[in-house]
Amino acid sequence: MPYQPIENYGLIGNMQTTALVGMNGSIDWFCYPYFDSPSVFCAILDDAKGGRFKVAPVPDGVKSKQYYWPDTNVLVTRFHTPAGVGRVIDFMPVGFRTTDCIRDGLIRRVQAIRKSMTFRLECRPAFNYGRDTHTLTITKDGARFQTSRLTLRLGSTIPLTQDGDMIITEFTLQEGEEVDFCLQEIESGHTQATSSCPETQAEELFKHTVDYWRRWLSQCTYTGRWREMVHRSALVLKLLTFQPTGAIVAAPTCSLPEEIGGVRNWDYRYTWIRDAAFTLYGLLRIGFTEEASAFMQWLEARCHELNPDGSLQLMYSIEGRHQLTEETLDHLEGYRGSRPVRVGNGAYNQLQLDIYGELMDSVYLYNKYGTPISYDLWKHLRRMINWVCDNWQRTDEGIWEVRGGQQHFVYSKLMCWVALDRGLRLAEKRSFPADRERWLKTRDNIYEEIMVKGWDSERQAFVQRYGSTSLDAANLVMPLVFFVSPTDPRMLKTLDAINRKPEQGGLVSNGLVYRYNLAEIQDGLDGEEGTFNLCTFWLVEAMTRAGQADRNRLEEARLVFEQMLGYANHLGLYAEETGHHGEALGNFPQAFTHLALISAAFNLDRALGK
């Protein structure tokens, strides 16, 4: 079976894990029980060995359409054949524990809508990224897949057929008939599975889950333009939230390539500190204070775990684990041959100075729009800011986590300025004790240095790093964090420089933004990459703010934003990047992209007025 395009997938989940469901009815990515657990199905990373759970009409290759049940994360895949119309409804129950029919599991409801339809079910797990073997036992109400570490049951109301270590079963439904399948864990010590999930119980779980998502989304306070896309982005962010701790994963997948056949394949199933400010800002702006509060608690816990010198790790597991050792899975071929397949992330022990600004900005926003922070948290933050005063002049790997050596990245210096600026504001607002004189002097020194060493008078733009003439889309954040006025001549010239085509020295191709020019910069990796969706939304925000004094820039911002909406997939989901042919690249869907969409929509809608 050929690989599905990345954009052909939809996402379902239960705030502990997720699954990717293709338009062909195949679940090709599913980690259990958590986001960062080893996979059960990972055909998206190896079509032959990765394992999948597919339900689709016979013969294969029929016309299909996929959509979310309105205002929910319940996914519907509808199939059209000459013989009839059928559909598969996929979801993970959330919001209640009133039944033990399917605990932290997955439900697939297969229905014939018009006339009759023959379906083929293929369930072929490949536990632990395909490294663990399993035994298969057919039971009276389904099947059991067992390994030494995990046992899953496939509950079924129809008999299942064994084919080696997998299930392959064909069945025909007449108009109005339904078959339900549920995949769930059998806890250690239980040899028998609970009963299968009959239609009445599946219907109850479906209604409860739909009701949960609709009640949750009703809290959204956004009423402006592009509301449907903002709502979908909010629903995606909720799916990427790890409910037990409040952390939000950068993406639910690993090793989906930034270039087909390339090596830029990373594991994003972790939580980056730099996402903090954008996460809290996005959630608070549209009314989700409970999620913002939970994420703030996760951040506060990390602040209580500062290194002995007062520094902070740049990323953690969803549970707060510090060590995220990177390894390659050489037995997997990677998506469409994109090797290596990586799990874990070796960037966790890099030095990335920008994280301190993003963290302090998030704390400042939460103190302002959420709940005032405690003195105990302030003591940790104060210690951390003092570390920034001592270390801001160091080189680092920067926001893009380059693997070509440390540099004096302008964005890193900018965010060190933000850390000190927000620390001073917070100390003033809350009358917290602080070394104000030192902080103020350091903040001003950083500002002056950026203006001298980060500005290239010949290029007439802020550049990526000291001594370079290359541009970096991260500098679009300057007016967003109030480092410069959005109408400052230097910022407007930087904006104009970035907003040119790559062949003219810029970073924008048909309204889509590259993070930097790979032809000019050695980042330690081979190959190319697509445009960064996050950076495109940053461009929209920078132009929106500049548009306060120039209506033409505001109209251009709207044009770029609405064009960017057209690069979402059929469900309104975005990967990390968009390729040269409009295809999705990188891990999917990406939280940062959807956060940036929310922020850009909010500020652009407000700037446009009624």
Short mmCIF file of N, CA, C and O in Angstrom, two decimals, residues 239-326:
data_model
loop_
_atom_site.label_atom_id
_atom_site.label_comp_id
_atom_site.label_asym_id
_atom_site.label_seq_id
_atom_site.Cartn_x
_atom_site.Cartn_y
_atom_site.Cartn_z
N LEU A 239 -6.55 18.67 21.90
CA LEU A 239 -6.13 17.28 21.65
C LEU A 239 -4.67 17.07 21.99
O LEU A 239 -4.27 15.96 22.38
N LEU A 240 -3.84 18.11 21.84
CA LEU A 240 -2.41 17.98 22.09
C LEU A 240 -2.04 18.27 23.53
O LEU A 240 -0.86 18.30 23.89
N THR A 241 -3.05 18.46 24.38
CA THR A 241 -2.84 18.68 25.81
C THR A 241 -2.78 17.35 26.54
O THR A 241 -3.65 16.49 26.34
N PHE A 242 -1.78 17.19 27.38
CA PHE A 242 -1.68 15.99 28.22
C PHE A 242 -2.39 16.29 29.54
O PHE A 242 -1.86 16.98 30.40
N GLN A 243 -3.61 15.80 29.66
CA GLN A 243 -4.48 16.20 30.76
C GLN A 243 -3.90 15.97 32.16
O GLN A 243 -4.07 16.82 33.05
N PRO A 244 -3.18 14.87 32.40
CA PRO A 244 -2.67 14.66 33.75
C PRO A 244 -1.73 15.74 34.26
O PRO A 244 -1.64 15.97 35.47
N THR A 245 -0.99 16.43 33.36
CA THR A 245 -0.04 17.44 33.82
C THR A 245 -0.31 18.84 33.26
O THR A 245 0.24 19.82 33.77
N GLY A 246 -1.12 18.95 32.21
CA GLY A 246 -1.37 20.25 31.59
C GLY A 246 -0.39 20.62 30.51
O GLY A 246 -0.54 21.66 29.86
N ALA A 247 0.63 19.79 30.27
CA ALA A 247 1.61 20.08 29.22
C ALA A 247 0.97 19.95 27.85
O ALA A 247 -0.02 19.24 27.67
N ILE A 248 1.55 20.63 26.86
CA ILE A 248 1.08 20.55 25.48
C ILE A 248 2.24 20.09 24.62
O ILE A 248 3.32 20.71 24.62
N VAL A 249 2.05 18.99 23.88
CA VAL A 249 3.13 18.49 23.02
C VAL A 249 3.25 19.39 21.79
O VAL A 249 2.27 19.97 21.33
N ALA A 250 4.47 19.47 21.27
CA ALA A 250 4.68 20.28 20.08
C ALA A 250 3.96 19.69 18.88
O ALA A 250 3.45 20.41 18.03
N ALA A 251 3.90 18.37 18.82
CA ALA A 251 3.15 17.63 17.79
C ALA A 251 2.99 16.21 18.30
O ALA A 251 3.79 15.75 19.13
N PRO A 252 2.01 15.47 17.81
CA PRO A 252 1.78 14.12 18.32
C PRO A 252 2.59 13.05 17.59
O PRO A 252 2.44 11.87 17.88
N THR A 253 3.45 13.45 16.65
CA THR A 253 4.17 12.49 15.82
C THR A 253 5.68 12.66 15.95
O THR A 253 6.17 13.65 16.50
N CYS A 254 6.40 11.70 15.40
CA CYS A 254 7.85 11.81 15.34
C CYS A 254 8.33 11.43 13.94
O CYS A 254 7.71 10.60 13.26
N SER A 255 9.40 12.07 13.52
CA SER A 255 10.15 11.71 12.31
C SER A 255 9.39 11.86 11.00
O SER A 255 9.80 11.28 9.99
N LEU A 256 8.31 12.62 10.98
CA LEU A 256 7.75 12.97 9.68
C LEU A 256 8.67 14.02 9.07
O LEU A 256 9.00 15.03 9.71
N PRO A 257 9.11 13.83 7.83
CA PRO A 257 10.26 14.58 7.32
C PRO A 257 9.94 16.02 6.89
O PRO A 257 8.84 16.31 6.41
N GLU A 258 10.93 16.88 7.05
CA GLU A 258 10.84 18.24 6.52
C GLU A 258 11.23 18.28 5.04
O GLU A 258 11.02 19.28 4.38
N GLU A 259 11.78 17.18 4.57
CA GLU A 259 12.08 17.00 3.15
C GLU A 259 11.93 15.52 2.84
O GLU A 259 12.49 14.68 3.56
N ILE A 260 11.14 15.17 1.83
CA ILE A 260 10.94 13.77 1.48
C ILE A 260 12.28 13.14 1.12
O ILE A 260 13.00 13.64 0.24
N GLY A 261 12.61 12.05 1.80
CA GLY A 261 13.89 11.39 1.58
C GLY A 261 15.05 12.02 2.33
O GLY A 261 16.18 11.54 2.24
N GLY A 262 14.78 13.10 3.10
CA GLY A 262 15.84 13.82 3.80
C GLY A 262 16.05 13.33 5.23
O GLY A 262 15.42 12.39 5.70
N VAL A 263 16.96 14.03 5.94
CA VAL A 263 17.38 13.61 7.28
C VAL A 263 16.80 14.49 8.38
O VAL A 263 17.05 14.25 9.56
N ARG A 264 16.05 15.51 8.01
CA ARG A 264 15.51 16.44 9.02
C ARG A 264 14.21 15.86 9.60
O ARG A 264 13.11 16.33 9.32
N ASN A 265 14.39 14.84 10.41
CA ASN A 265 13.27 14.07 10.95
C ASN A 265 13.40 14.01 12.47
O ASN A 265 14.32 13.38 12.99
N TRP A 266 12.46 14.65 13.18
CA TRP A 266 12.63 14.83 14.62
C TRP A 266 11.41 14.33 15.38
O TRP A 266 10.31 14.22 14.83
N ASP A 267 11.61 14.09 16.66
CA ASP A 267 10.53 13.66 17.56
C ASP A 267 9.99 14.89 18.28
O ASP A 267 10.72 15.53 19.05
N TYR A 268 8.73 15.22 18.04
CA TYR A 268 8.13 16.43 18.62
C TYR A 268 7.12 16.13 19.72
O TYR A 268 6.32 16.99 20.09
N ARG A 269 7.15 14.93 20.28
CA ARG A 269 6.15 14.55 21.28
C ARG A 269 6.54 15.01 22.68
O ARG A 269 6.33 14.30 23.67
N TYR A 270 7.09 16.20 22.77
CA TYR A 270 7.56 16.77 24.03
C TYR A 270 7.08 18.21 24.14
O TYR A 270 6.45 18.75 23.22
N THR A 271 7.41 18.84 25.25
CA THR A 271 6.96 20.20 25.50
C THR A 271 8.15 21.13 25.59
O THR A 271 9.02 20.96 26.45
N TRP A 272 8.19 22.11 24.71
CA TRP A 272 9.26 23.11 24.66
C TRP A 272 8.88 24.32 25.52
O TRP A 272 7.75 24.81 25.44
N ILE A 273 9.84 24.81 26.28
CA ILE A 273 9.61 26.01 27.08
C ILE A 273 9.25 27.19 26.17
O ILE A 273 8.41 28.02 26.50
N ARG A 274 9.87 27.26 24.98
CA ARG A 274 9.62 28.41 24.10
C ARG A 274 8.16 28.48 23.66
O ARG A 274 7.67 29.53 23.27
N ASP A 275 7.48 27.36 23.66
CA ASP A 275 6.07 27.39 23.28
C ASP A 275 5.19 28.05 24.34
O ASP A 275 4.04 28.37 24.09
N ALA A 276 5.77 28.25 25.54
CA ALA A 276 4.98 28.67 26.68
C ALA A 276 4.25 29.99 26.47
O ALA A 276 3.03 30.08 26.68
N ALA A 277 5.00 31.02 26.06
CA ALA A 277 4.36 32.32 25.92
C ALA A 277 3.27 32.30 24.87
O ALA A 277 2.18 32.84 25.07
N PHE A 278 3.55 31.65 23.74
CA PHE A 278 2.57 31.61 22.66
C PHE A 278 1.36 30.77 23.05
O PHE A 278 0.22 31.09 22.70
N THR A 279 1.60 29.69 23.81
CA THR A 279 0.50 28.85 24.28
C THR A 279 -0.42 29.62 25.21
O THR A 279 -1.64 29.66 25.01
N LEU A 280 0.16 30.23 26.22
CA LEU A 280 -0.65 30.95 27.19
C LEU A 280 -1.36 32.14 26.55
O LEU A 280 -2.53 32.39 26.83
N TYR A 281 -0.66 32.85 25.69
CA TYR A 281 -1.27 33.98 25.01
C TYR A 281 -2.46 33.52 24.18
O TYR A 281 -3.56 34.09 24.25
N GLY A 282 -2.25 32.46 23.38
CA GLY A 282 -3.31 31.96 22.52
C GLY A 282 -4.53 31.48 23.30
O GLY A 282 -5.67 31.79 22.96
N LEU A 283 -4.29 30.72 24.37
CA LEU A 283 -5.39 30.18 25.16
C LEU A 283 -6.15 31.27 25.90
O LEU A 283 -7.39 31.29 25.93
N LEU A 284 -5.40 32.19 26.52
CA LEU A 284 -6.06 33.26 27.28
C LEU A 284 -6.85 34.20 26.37
O LEU A 284 -7.92 34.68 26.75
N ARG A 285 -6.32 34.45 25.17
CA ARG A 285 -6.97 35.39 24.26
C ARG A 285 -8.37 34.93 23.86
O ARG A 285 -9.24 35.75 23.57
N ILE A 286 -8.59 33.61 23.81
CA ILE A 286 -9.89 33.13 23.33
C ILE A 286 -10.68 32.43 24.43
O ILE A 286 -11.62 31.69 24.15
N GLY A 287 -10.30 32.67 25.70
CA GLY A 287 -11.17 32.30 26.80
C GLY A 287 -10.91 30.99 27.50
O GLY A 287 -11.65 30.61 28.42
N PHE A 288 -9.84 30.27 27.13
CA PHE A 288 -9.59 28.96 27.75
C PHE A 288 -8.65 29.10 28.95
O PHE A 288 -7.49 28.69 28.92
N THR A 289 -9.18 29.68 30.01
CA THR A 289 -8.38 29.96 31.19
C THR A 289 -8.00 28.70 31.97
O THR A 289 -6.94 28.63 32.58
N GLU A 290 -8.86 27.69 31.92
CA GLU A 290 -8.57 26.45 32.66
C GLU A 290 -7.34 25.76 32.07
O GLU A 290 -6.46 25.30 32.80
N GLU A 291 -7.27 25.69 30.74
CA GLU A 291 -6.12 25.08 30.09
C GLU A 291 -4.85 25.90 30.32
O GLU A 291 -3.77 25.35 30.54
N ALA A 292 -4.99 27.23 30.28
CA ALA A 292 -3.85 28.10 30.54
C ALA A 292 -3.33 27.89 31.97
O ALA A 292 -2.12 27.84 32.20
N SER A 293 -4.25 27.75 32.91
CA SER A 293 -3.87 27.54 34.31
C SER A 293 -3.15 26.21 34.49
O SER A 293 -2.14 26.11 35.20
N ALA A 294 -3.65 25.16 33.83
CA ALA A 294 -3.02 23.84 33.95
C ALA A 294 -1.61 23.87 33.36
O ALA A 294 -0.68 23.29 33.93
N PHE A 295 -1.46 24.54 32.22
CA PHE A 295 -0.13 24.62 31.61
C PHE A 295 0.81 25.45 32.48
O PHE A 295 1.99 25.14 32.61
N MET A 296 0.28 26.50 33.11
CA MET A 296 1.10 27.32 34.00
C MET A 296 1.59 26.51 35.19
O MET A 296 2.74 26.68 35.64
N GLN A 297 0.77 25.60 35.69
CA GLN A 297 1.19 24.75 36.79
C GLN A 297 2.34 23.84 36.36
O GLN A 297 3.29 23.59 37.12
N TRP A 298 2.26 23.35 35.11
CA TRP A 298 3.35 22.53 34.59
C TRP A 298 4.63 23.36 34.49
O TRP A 298 5.72 22.90 34.88
N LEU A 299 4.50 24.59 34.01
CA LEU A 299 5.67 25.47 33.90
C LEU A 299 6.26 25.78 35.28
O LEU A 299 7.48 25.80 35.46
N GLU A 300 5.40 26.03 36.24
CA GLU A 300 5.87 26.34 37.59
C GLU A 300 6.65 25.17 38.17
O GLU A 300 7.68 25.36 38.84
N ALA A 301 6.17 23.95 37.90
CA ALA A 301 6.89 22.77 38.39
C ALA A 301 8.29 22.71 37.79
O ALA A 301 9.25 22.31 38.46
N ARG A 302 8.44 23.09 36.52
CA ARG A 302 9.76 23.09 35.90
C ARG A 302 10.65 24.16 36.53
O ARG A 302 11.86 23.97 36.66
N CYS A 303 10.06 25.29 36.90
CA CYS A 303 10.85 26.36 37.54
C CYS A 303 11.37 25.94 38.91
O CYS A 303 12.37 26.46 39.39
N HIS A 304 10.68 25.00 39.53
CA HIS A 304 11.15 24.47 40.81
C HIS A 304 12.28 23.45 40.61
O HIS A 304 12.84 22.97 41.59
N GLU A 305 12.58 23.14 39.34
CA GLU A 305 13.60 22.14 39.04
C GLU A 305 14.78 22.77 38.29
O GLU A 305 15.43 22.13 37.47
N LEU A 306 15.05 24.04 38.57
CA LEU A 306 16.18 24.70 37.91
C LEU A 306 17.47 23.95 38.17
O LEU A 306 17.64 23.29 39.20
N ASN A 307 18.38 24.04 37.21
CA ASN A 307 19.71 23.46 37.42
C ASN A 307 20.41 24.18 38.57
O ASN A 307 20.03 25.30 38.95
N PRO A 308 21.44 23.58 39.16
CA PRO A 308 22.11 24.21 40.32
C PRO A 308 22.57 25.63 40.07
O PRO A 308 22.61 26.46 40.99
N ASP A 309 22.92 25.96 38.82
CA ASP A 309 23.39 27.32 38.52
C ASP A 309 22.25 28.29 38.23
O ASP A 309 22.49 29.47 37.94
N GLY A 310 21.00 27.80 38.27
CA GLY A 310 19.86 28.67 38.03
C GLY A 310 19.34 28.62 36.61
O GLY A 310 18.37 29.32 36.28
N SER A 311 19.94 27.81 35.76
CA SER A 311 19.49 27.71 34.37
C SER A 311 18.35 26.71 34.23
O SER A 311 18.05 25.95 35.16
N LEU A 312 17.75 26.72 33.05
CA LEU A 312 16.55 25.92 32.79
C LEU A 312 16.79 25.06 31.57
O LEU A 312 17.44 25.48 30.61
N GLN A 313 16.26 23.84 31.59
CA GLN A 313 16.32 22.99 30.40
C GLN A 313 15.32 23.52 29.38
O GLN A 313 14.29 24.08 29.74
N LEU A 314 15.60 23.33 28.09
CA LEU A 314 14.76 23.96 27.07
C LEU A 314 13.51 23.16 26.75
O LEU A 314 12.54 23.69 26.21
N MET A 315 13.49 21.85 27.06
CA MET A 315 12.34 21.02 26.76
C MET A 315 12.28 19.86 27.75
O MET A 315 13.30 19.47 28.32
N TYR A 316 11.06 19.34 27.92
CA TYR A 316 10.83 18.26 28.88
C TYR A 316 9.80 17.30 28.30
O TYR A 316 9.09 17.62 27.34
N SER A 317 9.69 16.15 28.94
CA SER A 317 8.61 15.24 28.57
C SER A 317 7.30 15.81 29.11
O SER A 317 7.28 16.72 29.95
N ILE A 318 6.19 15.25 28.65
CA ILE A 318 4.88 15.71 29.09
C ILE A 318 4.67 15.50 30.59
O ILE A 318 3.87 16.19 31.21
N GLU A 319 5.42 14.57 31.16
CA GLU A 319 5.33 14.32 32.60
C GLU A 319 6.38 15.11 33.38
O GLU A 319 6.40 15.06 34.61
N GLY A 320 7.27 15.81 32.66
CA GLY A 320 8.31 16.60 33.31
C GLY A 320 9.66 15.92 33.36
O GLY A 320 10.59 16.42 34.01
N ARG A 321 9.80 14.79 32.68
CA ARG A 321 11.08 14.07 32.66
C ARG A 321 12.13 14.92 31.95
O ARG A 321 11.86 15.55 30.93
N HIS A 322 13.36 14.91 32.47
CA HIS A 322 14.42 15.76 31.95
C HIS A 322 15.19 15.11 30.81
O HIS A 322 15.60 15.79 29.86
N GLN A 323 15.44 13.82 30.88
CA GLN A 323 16.30 13.15 29.91
C GLN A 323 15.46 12.62 28.76
O GLN A 323 14.55 11.81 28.95
N LEU A 324 15.78 13.07 27.55
CA LEU A 324 15.02 12.69 26.35
C LEU A 324 15.98 12.11 25.31
O LEU A 324 16.08 12.58 24.19
N THR A 325 16.69 11.08 25.70
CA THR A 325 17.76 10.52 24.88
C THR A 325 17.27 10.19 23.47
O THR A 325 16.23 9.55 23.30
N GLU A 326 18.02 10.64 22.49
CA GLU A 326 17.66 10.42 21.09
C GLU A 326 18.27 9.13 20.57
O GLU A 326 19.44 8.83 20.82
#
